[in-house]
PDB file of C-alpha atoms and ligand atoms in Angstrom:
ATOM      1  CA  MET K1493    -142.721 -53.380  -6.512  1.00 98.00           C
ATOM      2  CA  LYS K1494    -142.496 -56.288  -8.937  1.00 97.00           C
ATOM      3  CA  GLY K1495    -144.523 -59.439  -8.354  1.00 97.00           C
ATOM      4  CA  VAL K1496    -141.391 -61.573  -8.470  1.00 96.00           C
ATOM      5  CA  VAL K1497    -140.356 -60.022  -5.137  1.00 97.00           C
ATOM      6  CA  PHE K1498    -143.736 -60.914  -3.599  1.00 98.00           C
ATOM      7  CA  THR K1499    -143.776 -64.460  -4.943  1.00 97.00           C
ATOM      8  CA  GLU K1500    -140.230 -65.030  -3.649  1.00 98.00           C
ATOM      9  CA  PHE K1501    -141.197 -63.534  -0.290  1.00 98.00           C
ATOM     10  CA  LEU K1502    -144.247 -65.767   0.173  1.00 98.00           C
ATOM     11  CA  GLU K1503    -142.212 -68.777  -0.953  1.00 98.00           C
ATOM     12  CA  MET K1504    -139.633 -68.035   1.746  1.00 98.00           C
ATOM     13  CA  VAL K1505    -142.349 -67.618   4.399  1.00 98.00           C
ATOM     14  CA  GLU K1506    -143.861 -70.957   3.415  1.00 98.00           C
ATOM     15  CA  LEU K1507    -140.485 -72.693   3.532  1.00 98.00           C
ATOM     16  CA  LYS K1508    -139.394 -71.208   6.858  1.00 98.00           C
ATOM     17  CA  PHE K1509    -142.695 -70.914   8.727  1.00 98.00           C
ATOM     18  CA  GLY K1510    -145.245 -73.033   6.847  1.00 98.00           C
ATOM     19  CA  LEU K1511    -148.309 -72.493   4.701  1.00 98.00           C
ATOM     20  CA  GLU K1512    -150.485 -71.569   7.680  1.00 98.00           C
ATOM     21  CA  VAL K1513    -148.331 -68.529   8.425  1.00 98.00           C
ATOM     22  CA  VAL K1514    -148.585 -67.524   4.750  1.00 98.00           C
ATOM     23  CA  ASP K1515    -152.388 -67.631   5.003  1.00 98.00           C
ATOM     24  CA  THR K1516    -152.412 -65.759   8.322  1.00 98.00           C
ATOM     25  CA  ILE K1517    -150.220 -62.877   7.172  1.00 98.00           C
ATOM     26  CA  ILE K1518    -152.196 -62.505   3.930  1.00 98.00           C
ATOM     27  CA  GLU K1519    -155.372 -62.303   6.023  1.00 98.00           C
ATOM     28  CA  ASN K1520    -153.886 -59.820   8.481  1.00 98.00           C
ATOM     29  CA  SER K1521    -152.338 -57.511   5.872  1.00 98.00           C
ATOM     30  CA  ASN K1522    -153.950 -54.721   3.930  1.00 95.00           C
ATOM     31  CA  LEU K1523    -153.655 -56.073   0.377  1.00 98.00           C
ATOM     32  CA  PRO K1524    -155.532 -54.534  -2.560  1.00 97.00           C
ATOM     33  CA  SER K1525    -154.173 -57.482  -4.619  1.00 98.00           C
ATOM     34  CA  GLU K1526    -155.676 -59.903  -2.075  1.00 96.00           C
ATOM     35  CA  GLY K1527    -152.318 -61.622  -1.937  1.00 97.00           C
ATOM     36  CA  ILE K1528    -152.440 -62.869  -5.524  1.00 97.00           C
ATOM     37  CA  TYR K1529    -149.225 -62.010  -7.357  1.00 98.00           C
ATOM     38  CA  THR K1530    -147.783 -62.796 -10.764  1.00 95.00           C
ATOM     39  CA  SER K1531    -144.045 -62.396 -11.253  1.00 90.00           C
ATOM     40  CA  VAL K1532    -144.389 -59.766 -14.007  1.00 88.00           C
ATOM     41  CA  GLY K1533    -147.162 -57.782 -12.287  1.00 96.00           C
ATOM     42  CA  THR K1534    -146.467 -54.599 -10.344  1.00 97.00           C
ATOM     43  CA  TYR K1535    -147.930 -53.984  -6.887  1.00 98.00           C
ATOM     44  CA  SER K1536    -147.812 -51.271  -4.285  1.00 97.00           C
ATOM     45  CA  PHE K1537    -144.746 -51.289  -2.052  1.00 98.00           C
ATOM     46  CA  ASN K1538    -147.204 -50.755   0.833  1.00 98.00           C
ATOM     47  CA  GLU K1539    -148.316 -54.360   0.352  1.00 98.00           C
ATOM     48  CA  MET K1540    -144.775 -55.564   1.065  1.00 98.00           C
ATOM     49  CA  VAL K1541    -144.543 -53.338   4.132  1.00 98.00           C
ATOM     50  CA  SER K1542    -147.864 -54.720   5.344  1.00 98.00           C
ATOM     51  CA  LEU K1543    -146.802 -58.348   4.760  1.00 98.00           C
ATOM     52  CA  ILE K1544    -143.470 -57.909   6.552  1.00 98.00           C
ATOM     53  CA  THR K1545    -145.172 -56.153   9.468  1.00 98.00           C
ATOM     54  CA  SER K1546    -147.715 -58.970   9.771  1.00 98.00           C
ATOM     55  CA  LEU K1547    -144.978 -61.608   9.564  1.00 98.00           C
ATOM     56  CA  SER K1548    -142.976 -59.823  12.262  1.00 98.00           C
ATOM     57  CA  ASP K1549    -146.058 -59.808  14.539  1.00 98.00           C
ATOM     58  CA  GLU K1550    -146.905 -63.409  13.759  1.00 98.00           C
ATOM     59  CA  VAL K1551    -143.482 -64.986  14.275  1.00 98.00           C
ATOM     60  CA  LYS K1552    -142.292 -62.413  16.843  1.00 98.00           C
ATOM     61  CA  ALA K1553    -139.072 -61.559  15.036  1.00 98.00           C
ATOM     62  CA  PRO K1554    -137.716 -58.070  14.299  1.00 98.00           C
ATOM     63  CA  MET K1555    -138.610 -56.735  10.832  1.00 98.00           C
ATOM     64  CA  GLY K1556    -134.945 -56.020  10.036  1.00 98.00           C
ATOM     65  CA  ASP K1557    -133.938 -59.630  10.675  1.00 98.00           C
ATOM     66  CA  LEU K1558    -136.764 -60.897   8.470  1.00 98.00           C
ATOM     67  CA  ILE K1559    -135.834 -58.513   5.644  1.00 98.00           C
ATOM     68  CA  TYR K1560    -132.200 -59.642   5.902  1.00 98.00           C
ATOM     69  CA  ALA K1561    -133.283 -63.303   5.756  1.00 98.00           C
ATOM     70  CA  PHE K1562    -135.371 -62.434   2.714  1.00 98.00           C
ATOM     71  CA  GLY K1563    -132.300 -60.875   1.050  1.00 98.00           C
ATOM     72  CA  LEU K1564    -130.418 -64.139   1.562  1.00 98.00           C
ATOM     73  CA  TYR K1565    -133.313 -66.043  -0.004  1.00 98.00           C
ATOM     74  CA  LEU K1566    -133.941 -63.595  -2.838  1.00 98.00           C
ATOM     75  CA  PHE K1567    -130.447 -63.776  -4.300  1.00 98.00           C
ATOM     76  CA  ASN K1568    -130.957 -67.385  -5.375  1.00 96.00           C
ATOM     77  CA  GLY K1569    -134.482 -66.640  -6.577  1.00 95.00           C
ATOM     78  CA  LEU K1570    -133.424 -63.752  -8.789  1.00 95.00           C
ATOM     79  CA  GLY K1571    -130.269 -65.564  -9.861  1.00 94.00           C
ATOM     80  CA  SER K1572    -132.144 -68.622 -11.043  1.00 93.00           C
ATOM     81  CA  ALA K1573    -134.940 -66.607 -12.674  1.00 91.00           C
ATOM     82  CA  HIS K1574    -132.328 -64.599 -14.608  1.00 92.00           C
ATOM     83  CA  PRO K1575    -129.061 -66.562 -14.756  1.00 94.00           C
ATOM     84  CA  GLU K1576    -127.858 -64.510 -17.730  1.00 93.00           C
ATOM     85  CA  VAL K1577    -127.710 -61.444 -15.493  1.00 91.00           C
ATOM     86  CA  ILE K1578    -125.030 -62.811 -13.192  1.00 93.00           C
ATOM     87  CA  GLU K1579    -123.252 -65.523 -15.176  1.00 92.00           C
ATOM     88  CA  ASN K1580    -120.658 -63.161 -16.636  1.00 90.00           C
ATOM     89  CA  TYR K1581    -119.100 -62.340 -13.275  1.00 96.00           C
ATOM     90  CA  THR K1582    -116.160 -64.285 -11.937  1.00 95.00           C
ATOM     91  CA  ASN K1583    -115.929 -62.812  -8.433  1.00 96.00           C
ATOM     92  CA  PRO K1584    -118.241 -61.183  -5.863  1.00 98.00           C
ATOM     93  CA  ILE K1585    -116.591 -57.749  -5.738  1.00 98.00           C
ATOM     94  CA  SER K1586    -116.919 -57.263  -9.492  1.00 97.00           C
ATOM     95  CA  LEU K1587    -120.558 -58.384  -9.337  1.00 98.00           C
ATOM     96  CA  LEU K1588    -121.342 -55.842  -6.608  1.00 98.00           C
ATOM     97  CA  TYR K1589    -119.432 -53.180  -8.519  1.00 98.00           C
ATOM     98  CA  ALA K1590    -121.666 -53.854 -11.553  1.00 97.00           C
ATOM     99  CA  ILE K1591    -125.112 -53.717  -9.881  1.00 98.00           C
ATOM    100  CA  GLU K1592    -125.702 -50.065 -10.618  1.00 97.00           C
ATOM    101  CA  ASP K1593    -124.334 -49.805 -14.159  1.00 96.00           C
ATOM    102  CA  HIS K1594    -125.060 -53.274 -15.522  1.00 96.00           C
ATOM    103  CA  ILE K1595    -127.167 -55.652 -13.435  1.00 97.00           C
ATOM    104  CA  HIS K1596    -129.990 -53.317 -12.493  1.00 97.00           C
ATOM    105  CA  VAL K1597    -129.815 -51.659 -15.918  1.00 96.00           C
ATOM    106  CA  HIS K1598    -130.530 -55.088 -17.386  1.00 95.00           C
ATOM    107  CA  VAL K1599    -133.278 -55.621 -14.779  1.00 95.00           C
ATOM    108  CA  LYS K1600    -134.908 -52.351 -15.848  1.00 96.00           C
ATOM    109  CA  LYS K1601    -135.121 -53.734 -19.411  1.00 95.00           C
ATOM    110  CA  LEU K1602    -136.722 -56.951 -18.156  1.00 93.00           C
ATOM    111  CA  TYR K1603    -139.071 -55.092 -15.789  1.00 94.00           C
ATOM    112  CA  PRO K1604    -139.544 -51.479 -16.956  1.00 94.00           C
ATOM    113  CA  GLU K1605    -141.686 -50.688 -13.910  1.00 95.00           C
ATOM    114  CA  ALA K1606    -139.098 -51.893 -11.388  1.00 96.00           C
ATOM    115  CA  GLU K1607    -138.181 -49.379  -8.723  1.00 96.00           C
ATOM    116  CA  LEU K1608    -134.542 -50.025  -8.068  1.00 98.00           C
ATOM    117  CA  PRO K1609    -132.162 -48.647  -5.478  1.00 98.00           C
ATOM    118  CA  THR K1610    -128.994 -46.820  -6.485  1.00 98.00           C
ATOM    119  CA  PHE K1611    -125.522 -47.823  -5.354  1.00 98.00           C
ATOM    120  CA  LYS K1612    -122.720 -45.285  -5.324  1.00 98.00           C
ATOM    121  CA  ILE K1613    -119.240 -46.779  -5.195  1.00 98.00           C
ATOM    122  CA  LEU K1614    -116.949 -44.817  -2.852  1.00 98.00           C
ATOM    123  CA  ASP K1615    -113.954 -47.135  -2.954  1.00 98.00           C
ATOM    124  CA  LYS K1616    -112.943 -50.456  -4.504  1.00 98.00           C
ATOM    125  CA  THR K1617    -109.862 -52.644  -4.196  1.00 97.00           C
ATOM    126  CA  GLU K1618    -109.230 -56.239  -5.237  1.00 96.00           C
ATOM    127  CA  ASN K1619    -110.789 -57.582  -2.022  1.00 97.00           C
ATOM    128  CA  SER K1620    -112.957 -54.766  -0.703  1.00 98.00           C
ATOM    129  CA  ILE K1621    -115.686 -52.382  -1.759  1.00 98.00           C
ATOM    130  CA  THR K1622    -117.415 -49.447  -0.084  1.00 98.00           C
ATOM    131  CA  MET K1623    -120.785 -48.489  -1.485  1.00 98.00           C
ATOM    132  CA  VAL K1624    -123.751 -46.342  -0.516  1.00 98.00           C
ATOM    133  CA  TYR K1625    -127.241 -47.809  -0.856  1.00 98.00           C
ATOM    134  CA  CYS K1626    -129.863 -45.206  -1.628  1.00 98.00           C
ATOM    135  CA  SER K1627    -133.615 -45.858  -1.966  1.00 98.00           C
ATOM    136  CA  SER K1628    -136.818 -44.299  -0.658  1.00 98.00           C
ATOM    137  CA  ARG K1629    -137.851 -47.834   0.333  1.00 98.00           C
ATOM    138  CA  GLY K1630    -135.123 -48.162   2.942  1.00 98.00           C
ATOM    139  CA  LEU K1631    -134.575 -51.867   2.265  1.00 98.00           C
ATOM    140  CA  TYR K1632    -130.916 -51.769   3.309  1.00 98.00           C
ATOM    141  CA  ARG K1633    -131.199 -55.039   5.245  1.00 98.00           C
ATOM    142  CA  LEU K1634    -132.405 -56.642   1.997  1.00 98.00           C
ATOM    143  CA  ALA K1635    -129.252 -55.300   0.350  1.00 98.00           C
ATOM    144  CA  HIS K1636    -127.276 -56.712   3.314  1.00 98.00           C
ATOM    145  CA  GLY K1637    -128.659 -60.203   2.691  1.00 98.00           C
ATOM    146  CA  LEU K1638    -128.122 -59.958  -1.067  1.00 98.00           C
ATOM    147  CA  ILE K1639    -124.511 -58.837  -0.552  1.00 98.00           C
ATOM    148  CA  GLU K1640    -123.847 -61.685   1.874  1.00 98.00           C
ATOM    149  CA  LYS K1641    -125.211 -64.217  -0.642  1.00 98.00           C
ATOM    150  CA  THR K1642    -123.174 -62.731  -3.456  1.00 98.00           C
ATOM    151  CA  PHE K1643    -120.045 -63.966  -1.658  1.00 98.00           C
ATOM    152  CA  GLU K1644    -121.568 -67.361  -0.916  1.00 98.00           C
ATOM    153  CA  HIS K1645    -122.434 -67.693  -4.604  1.00 96.00           C
ATOM    154  CA  PHE K1646    -118.677 -67.669  -5.306  1.00 97.00           C
ATOM    155  CA  ASN K1647    -117.975 -69.982  -2.345  1.00 97.00           C
ATOM    156  CA  GLY K1648    -116.590 -67.147  -0.242  1.00 98.00           C
ATOM    157  CA  THR K1649    -117.501 -65.019   2.757  1.00 98.00           C
ATOM    158  CA  ALA K1650    -117.133 -61.367   3.640  1.00 98.00           C
ATOM    159  CA  THR K1651    -117.146 -59.076   6.644  1.00 98.00           C
ATOM    160  CA  ILE K1652    -119.969 -56.636   6.034  1.00 98.00           C
ATOM    161  CA  THR K1653    -120.557 -53.581   8.179  1.00 98.00           C
ATOM    162  CA  TYR K1654    -122.975 -50.757   7.521  1.00 98.00           C
ATOM    163  CA  GLU K1655    -123.672 -47.277   8.783  1.00 98.00           C
ATOM    164  CA  LEU K1656    -126.967 -45.413   8.406  1.00 98.00           C
ATOM    165  CA  LEU K1657    -126.238 -42.071   6.761  1.00 98.00           C
ATOM    166  CA  LYS K1658    -129.919 -41.214   7.163  1.00 98.00           C
ATOM    167  CA  GLU K1659    -131.811 -42.369  10.216  1.00 98.00           C
ATOM    168  CA  ASP K1660    -134.707 -43.801   8.189  1.00 97.00           C
ATOM    169  CA  GLY K1661    -132.361 -46.148   6.302  1.00 98.00           C
ATOM    170  CA  THR K1662    -132.846 -44.520   2.910  1.00 98.00           C
ATOM    171  CA  GLU K1663    -129.080 -43.899   2.661  1.00 98.00           C
ATOM    172  CA  VAL K1664    -126.715 -46.499   4.076  1.00 98.00           C
ATOM    173  CA  LYS K1665    -122.979 -46.968   3.630  1.00 98.00           C
ATOM    174  CA  PHE K1666    -121.689 -50.543   3.349  1.00 98.00           C
ATOM    175  CA  ASP K1667    -118.076 -51.500   4.032  1.00 98.00           C
ATOM    176  CA  ILE K1668    -117.438 -54.928   2.568  1.00 98.00           C
ATOM    177  CA  ILE K1669    -114.189 -56.864   2.958  1.00 98.00           C
ATOM    178  CA  GLN K1670    -113.730 -60.284   1.405  1.00 98.00           C
ATOM    179  CA  ASN K1671    -112.444 -62.886   3.875  1.00 97.00           C
ATOM    180  CA  GLY K1672    -109.515 -65.136   3.174  1.00 85.00           C
TER     181      GLY K1672
HETATM  182  C1  HEM N2395    -129.191 -61.715  -9.695  1.00 78.05           C
HETATM  183  C2  HEM N2395    -129.074 -60.450 -10.008  1.00 78.05           C
HETATM  184  C3  HEM N2395    -130.140 -59.453  -9.639  1.00 78.05           C
HETATM  185  C4  HEM N2395    -131.358 -59.284 -10.205  1.00 78.05           C
HETATM  186  C5  HEM N2395    -131.950 -60.068 -11.372  1.00 78.05           C
HETATM  187  C6  HEM N2395    -132.034 -58.214  -9.468  1.00 78.05           C
HETATM  188  C7  HEM N2395    -133.310 -57.768  -9.714  1.00 78.05           C
HETATM  189  C8  HEM N2395    -134.048 -56.974  -8.894  1.00 78.05           C
HETATM  190  C9  HEM N2395    -135.493 -56.770  -8.970  1.00 78.05           C
HETATM  191  C10 HEM N2395    -136.421 -57.387 -10.023  1.00 78.05           C
HETATM  192  C11 HEM N2395    -135.854 -55.952  -7.968  1.00 78.05           C
HETATM  193  C12 HEM N2395    -137.275 -55.495  -7.619  1.00 78.05           C
HETATM  194  C13 HEM N2395    -137.598 -54.129  -8.135  1.00 78.05           C
HETATM  195  C14 HEM N2395    -139.075 -53.826  -7.904  1.00 78.05           C
HETATM  196  O1  HEM N2395    -139.717 -54.590  -7.231  1.00 78.05           O
HETATM  197  O2  HEM N2395    -139.600 -52.814  -8.405  1.00 78.05           O
HETATM  198  C15 HEM N2395    -134.622 -55.642  -7.236  1.00 78.05           C
HETATM  199  C16 HEM N2395    -134.587 -54.853  -6.132  1.00 78.05           C
HETATM  200  C17 HEM N2395    -133.484 -54.704  -5.343  1.00 78.05           C
HETATM  201  N1  HEM N2395    -132.193 -55.081  -5.645  1.00 78.05           N
HETATM  202 FE1  HEM N2395    -131.621 -56.225  -7.202  1.00 78.05          FE
HETATM  203  N2  HEM N2395    -131.203 -57.738  -8.497  1.00 78.05           N
HETATM  204  C18 HEM N2395    -130.055 -58.485  -8.551  1.00 78.05           C
HETATM  205  C19 HEM N2395    -128.975 -58.375  -7.745  1.00 78.05           C
HETATM  206  C20 HEM N2395    -128.893 -57.533  -6.672  1.00 78.05           C
HETATM  207  C21 HEM N2395    -127.770 -57.522  -5.757  1.00 78.05           C
HETATM  208  C22 HEM N2395    -126.529 -58.403  -5.820  1.00 78.05           C
HETATM  209  C23 HEM N2395    -128.054 -56.584  -4.843  1.00 78.05           C
HETATM  210  C24 HEM N2395    -127.117 -56.289  -3.722  1.00 78.05           C
HETATM  211  C25 HEM N2395    -127.036 -55.236  -3.043  1.00 78.05           C
HETATM  212  C26 HEM N2395    -129.366 -55.997  -5.156  1.00 78.05           C
HETATM  213  C27 HEM N2395    -130.052 -55.040  -4.438  1.00 78.05           C
HETATM  214  C28 HEM N2395    -131.406 -54.774  -4.556  1.00 78.05           C
HETATM  215  C29 HEM N2395    -132.218 -54.148  -3.531  1.00 78.05           C
HETATM  216  C30 HEM N2395    -131.748 -53.665  -2.177  1.00 78.05           C
HETATM  217  C31 HEM N2395    -133.524 -54.089  -4.046  1.00 78.05           C
HETATM  218  C32 HEM N2395    -134.813 -53.557  -3.347  1.00 78.05           C
HETATM  219  C33 HEM N2395    -135.366 -52.282  -3.909  1.00 78.05           C
HETATM  220  C34 HEM N2395    -134.940 -51.082  -3.109  1.00 78.05           C
HETATM  221  O3  HEM N2395    -134.164 -51.225  -2.138  1.00 78.05           O
HETATM  222  O4  HEM N2395    -135.363 -49.975  -3.447  1.00 78.05           O
HETATM  223  N3  HEM N2395    -129.831 -56.599  -6.309  1.00 78.05           N
HETATM  224  N4  HEM N2395    -133.548 -56.261  -7.829  1.00 78.05           N
END
């Protein structure tokens, strides 16, 4: 997993819970990197799992809720680190439609070692999209947060529901309907 995801994660923890919690979860996690990340570095996904588990223990919140909150936070982080990746889109549905074939393709050029999920589009209309998230990392709540923020980015909202196609969350279908 790319360092930019770790640096954004620790930044969110500091903002929401304070620097002490950052120090505590780094201490309590199993981190070969010792919790020192650079945005272009690549680190084991296990380190992220360990950090999220420690945070969940520390602040007594479910992991899924914390991953979702991180998705909300990460959209702005990635968007401001790479504005050129999203500036061509004029509405949220077309942005979501383009993740697989354009946005993450571009990301792969910026970060060749990135391990990205795949999104399969099942249906798309002017104000709705149905897509299947697929990734061995099972970060579907991260996708949930990112999708939610995509609408906010265009000053809109959406009704987002999801269904686990595999129990471990490695394949999840999202039904997304733009409000208003
Ligand atoms: C601003 C545009 C975006 C950029 C620059 C971007 C970039 C990235 C990067 C760098 C990673 C980390 C890969 C790694 O650590 O190896 C990632 C992962 C991910 N991206 Fe994007 N992304 C963008 C938009 C989105 C959107 C809108 C979604 C909405 C569904 C999304 C879904 C995900 C998910 C769920 C992951 C986690 C990896 C996984 O689940 O396997 N991304 N993205």
